[in-house]
Short mmCIF file of C-alpha atoms in Angstrom, two decimals:
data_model
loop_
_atom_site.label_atom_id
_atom_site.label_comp_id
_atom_site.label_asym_id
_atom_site.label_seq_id
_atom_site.Cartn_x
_atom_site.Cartn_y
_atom_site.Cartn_z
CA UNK R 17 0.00 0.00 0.00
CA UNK R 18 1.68 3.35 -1.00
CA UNK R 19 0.30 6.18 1.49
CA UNK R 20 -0.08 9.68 0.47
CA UNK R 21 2.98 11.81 2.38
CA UNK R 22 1.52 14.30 4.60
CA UNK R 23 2.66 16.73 6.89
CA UNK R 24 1.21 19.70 8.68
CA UNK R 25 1.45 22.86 7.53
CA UNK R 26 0.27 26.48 8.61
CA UNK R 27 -3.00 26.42 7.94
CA UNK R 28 -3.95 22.95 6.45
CA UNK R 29 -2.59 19.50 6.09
CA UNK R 30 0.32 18.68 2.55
CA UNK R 31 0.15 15.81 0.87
CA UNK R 32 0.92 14.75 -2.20
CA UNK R 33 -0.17 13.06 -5.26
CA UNK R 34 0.99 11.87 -8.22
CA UNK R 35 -1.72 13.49 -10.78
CA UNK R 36 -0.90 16.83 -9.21
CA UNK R 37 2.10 17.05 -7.12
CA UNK R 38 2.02 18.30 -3.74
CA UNK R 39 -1.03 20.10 -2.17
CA UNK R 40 -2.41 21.46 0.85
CA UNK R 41 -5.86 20.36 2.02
CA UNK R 42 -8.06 21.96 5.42
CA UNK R 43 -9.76 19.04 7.46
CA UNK R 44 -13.30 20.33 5.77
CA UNK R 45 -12.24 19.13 2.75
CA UNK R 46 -11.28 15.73 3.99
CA UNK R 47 -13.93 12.64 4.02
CA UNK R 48 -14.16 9.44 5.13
CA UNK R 49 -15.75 6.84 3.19
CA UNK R 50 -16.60 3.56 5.10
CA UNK R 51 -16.90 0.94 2.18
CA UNK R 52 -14.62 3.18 -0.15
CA UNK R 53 -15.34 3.29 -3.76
CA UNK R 54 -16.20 0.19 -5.71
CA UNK R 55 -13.12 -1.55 -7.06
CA UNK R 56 -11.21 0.24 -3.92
CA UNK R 57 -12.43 -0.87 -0.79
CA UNK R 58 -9.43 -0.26 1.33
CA UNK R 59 -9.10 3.42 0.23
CA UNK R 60 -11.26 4.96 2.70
CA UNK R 61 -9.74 8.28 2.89
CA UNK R 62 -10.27 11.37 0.45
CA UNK R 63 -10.25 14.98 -0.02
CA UNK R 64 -11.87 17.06 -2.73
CA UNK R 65 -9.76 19.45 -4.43
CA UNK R 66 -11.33 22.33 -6.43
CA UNK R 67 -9.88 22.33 -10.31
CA UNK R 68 -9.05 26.01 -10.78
CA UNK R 69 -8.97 25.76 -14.76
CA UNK R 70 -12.21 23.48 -14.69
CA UNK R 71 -14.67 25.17 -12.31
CA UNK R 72 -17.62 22.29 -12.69
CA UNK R 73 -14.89 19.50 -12.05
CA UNK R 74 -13.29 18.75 -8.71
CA UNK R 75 -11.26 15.75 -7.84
CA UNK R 76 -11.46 13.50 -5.41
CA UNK R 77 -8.27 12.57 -4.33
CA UNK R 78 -7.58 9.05 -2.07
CA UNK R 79 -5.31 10.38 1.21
CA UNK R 80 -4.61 6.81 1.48
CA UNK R 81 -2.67 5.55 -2.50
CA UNK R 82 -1.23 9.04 -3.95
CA UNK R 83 -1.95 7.24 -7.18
CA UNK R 84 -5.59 6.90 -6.87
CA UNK R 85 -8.18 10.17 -7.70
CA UNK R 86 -11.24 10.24 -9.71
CA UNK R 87 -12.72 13.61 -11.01
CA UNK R 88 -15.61 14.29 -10.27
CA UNK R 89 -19.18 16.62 -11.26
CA UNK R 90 -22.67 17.28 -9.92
CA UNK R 91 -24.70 15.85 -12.13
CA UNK R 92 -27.47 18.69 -12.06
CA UNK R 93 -25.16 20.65 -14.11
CA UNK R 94 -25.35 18.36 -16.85
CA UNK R 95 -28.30 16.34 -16.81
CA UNK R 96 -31.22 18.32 -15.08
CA UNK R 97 -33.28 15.35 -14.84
CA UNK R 98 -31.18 13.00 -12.62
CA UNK R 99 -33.09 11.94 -9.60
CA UNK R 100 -32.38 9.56 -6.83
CA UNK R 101 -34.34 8.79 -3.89
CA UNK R 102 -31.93 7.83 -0.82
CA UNK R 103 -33.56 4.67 1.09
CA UNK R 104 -33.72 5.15 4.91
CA UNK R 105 -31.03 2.79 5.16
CA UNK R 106 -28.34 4.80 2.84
CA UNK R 107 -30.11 8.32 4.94
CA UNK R 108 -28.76 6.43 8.54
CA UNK R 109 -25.51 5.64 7.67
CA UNK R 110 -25.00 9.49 6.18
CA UNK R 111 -26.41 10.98 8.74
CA UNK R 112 -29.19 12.60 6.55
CA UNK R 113 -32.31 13.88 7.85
CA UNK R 114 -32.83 16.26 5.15
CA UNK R 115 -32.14 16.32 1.19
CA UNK R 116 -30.34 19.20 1.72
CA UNK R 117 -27.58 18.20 3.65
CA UNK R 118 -26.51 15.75 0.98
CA UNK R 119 -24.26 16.35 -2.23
CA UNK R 120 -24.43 13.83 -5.05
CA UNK R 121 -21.44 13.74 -7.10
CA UNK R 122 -20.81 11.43 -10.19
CA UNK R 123 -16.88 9.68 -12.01
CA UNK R 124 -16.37 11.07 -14.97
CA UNK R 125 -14.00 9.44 -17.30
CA UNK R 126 -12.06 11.39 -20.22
CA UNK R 127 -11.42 8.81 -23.09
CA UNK R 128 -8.88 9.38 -26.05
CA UNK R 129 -11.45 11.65 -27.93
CA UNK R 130 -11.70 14.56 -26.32
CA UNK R 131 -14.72 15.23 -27.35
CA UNK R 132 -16.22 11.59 -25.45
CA UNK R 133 -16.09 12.23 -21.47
CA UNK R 134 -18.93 10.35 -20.00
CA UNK R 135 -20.52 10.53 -16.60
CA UNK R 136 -21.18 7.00 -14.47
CA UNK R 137 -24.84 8.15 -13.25
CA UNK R 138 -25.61 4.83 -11.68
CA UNK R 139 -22.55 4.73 -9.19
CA UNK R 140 -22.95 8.22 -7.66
CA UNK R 141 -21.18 9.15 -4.57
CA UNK R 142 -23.49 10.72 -1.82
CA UNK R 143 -21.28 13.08 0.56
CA UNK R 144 -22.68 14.58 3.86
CA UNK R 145 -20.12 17.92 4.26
CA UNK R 146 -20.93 18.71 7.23
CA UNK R 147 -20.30 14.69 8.85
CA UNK R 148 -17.83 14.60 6.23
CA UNK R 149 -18.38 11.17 5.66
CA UNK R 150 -19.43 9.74 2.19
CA UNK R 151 -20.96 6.63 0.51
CA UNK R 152 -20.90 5.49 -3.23
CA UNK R 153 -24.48 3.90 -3.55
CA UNK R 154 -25.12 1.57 -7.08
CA UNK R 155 -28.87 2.41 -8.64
CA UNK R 156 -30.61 -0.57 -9.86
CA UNK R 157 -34.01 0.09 -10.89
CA UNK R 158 -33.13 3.69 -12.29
CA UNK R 159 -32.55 4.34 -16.09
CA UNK R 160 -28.88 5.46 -15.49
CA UNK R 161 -25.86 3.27 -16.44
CA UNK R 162 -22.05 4.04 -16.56
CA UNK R 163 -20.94 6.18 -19.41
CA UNK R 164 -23.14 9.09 -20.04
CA UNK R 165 -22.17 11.57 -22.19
CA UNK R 166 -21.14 14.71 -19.97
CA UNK R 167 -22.04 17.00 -23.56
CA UNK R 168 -23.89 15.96 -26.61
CA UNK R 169 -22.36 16.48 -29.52
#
């Protein structure tokens, strides 16, 4: 297991990755997810890092294998229409008692095109920033599958 390095600095926490180097991360921006991400189980750790030159992108970066980071959208911003409904189980183990205080976040993936970057709509990750805790939940009986397109051409 390769951990990310990390050391305190004034005014957040370093560590550092190897998509972008060394960064600097406050504890708000640091979540813990209890089953990881499927395919990565033992990764529980992460922090989302805002992508300066892509405002509706953010990454989430594992704290746990410097290698590992996904980016990331809200899915409102490109498909209006997505819906889920949480089940009372997935609400209880976020800590949800309203809609509100959940964000829903969706992989993207950027293939050789660049014109083909597709959205996985049925694996989104629920995050609760306030617990900072976060769960990626698999949709079954929805419409969504894994490779959206993020823009019509």
């Amino acid at each position: 297991m390769h951990s990310a390095r990390r050391s305190r600095k004034e005014g957040g926490l370093r560590f550092h990755s190897t998509r972008i180097g060394e960064f600097e991360v406050n504890e708000e921006q640091i979540f813990f997810l209890p089953d990881g991400l499927i395919g990565f189980p033992q990764n529980r750790n992460y922090c989302m890092i805002e992508l300066e030159e892509q405002p509706q992108i953010e990454l989430l970066q594992s704290l746990d294998d410097p290698r590992l980071g996904f980016c990331l959208v809200q899915p409102a911003h490109f498909f209006p229409d997505y819906r889920l409904s949480l089940p009372p189980k997935e609400r209880d183990l976020l800590s949800i008692t309203r809609e509100e205080q959940i964000e829903t976040w969706v992989i993207v993936t950027f293939h050789r095109d660049p014109f083909r970057v597709t959205a996985n709509l049925q694996a989104p990750l629920l995050l609760n920033r306030k617990k900072r805790i976060g769960r990626q939940i698999v949709l079954r009986e929805l419409p969504y599958h894994t490779h959206h397109l993020l823009i019509e051409e």
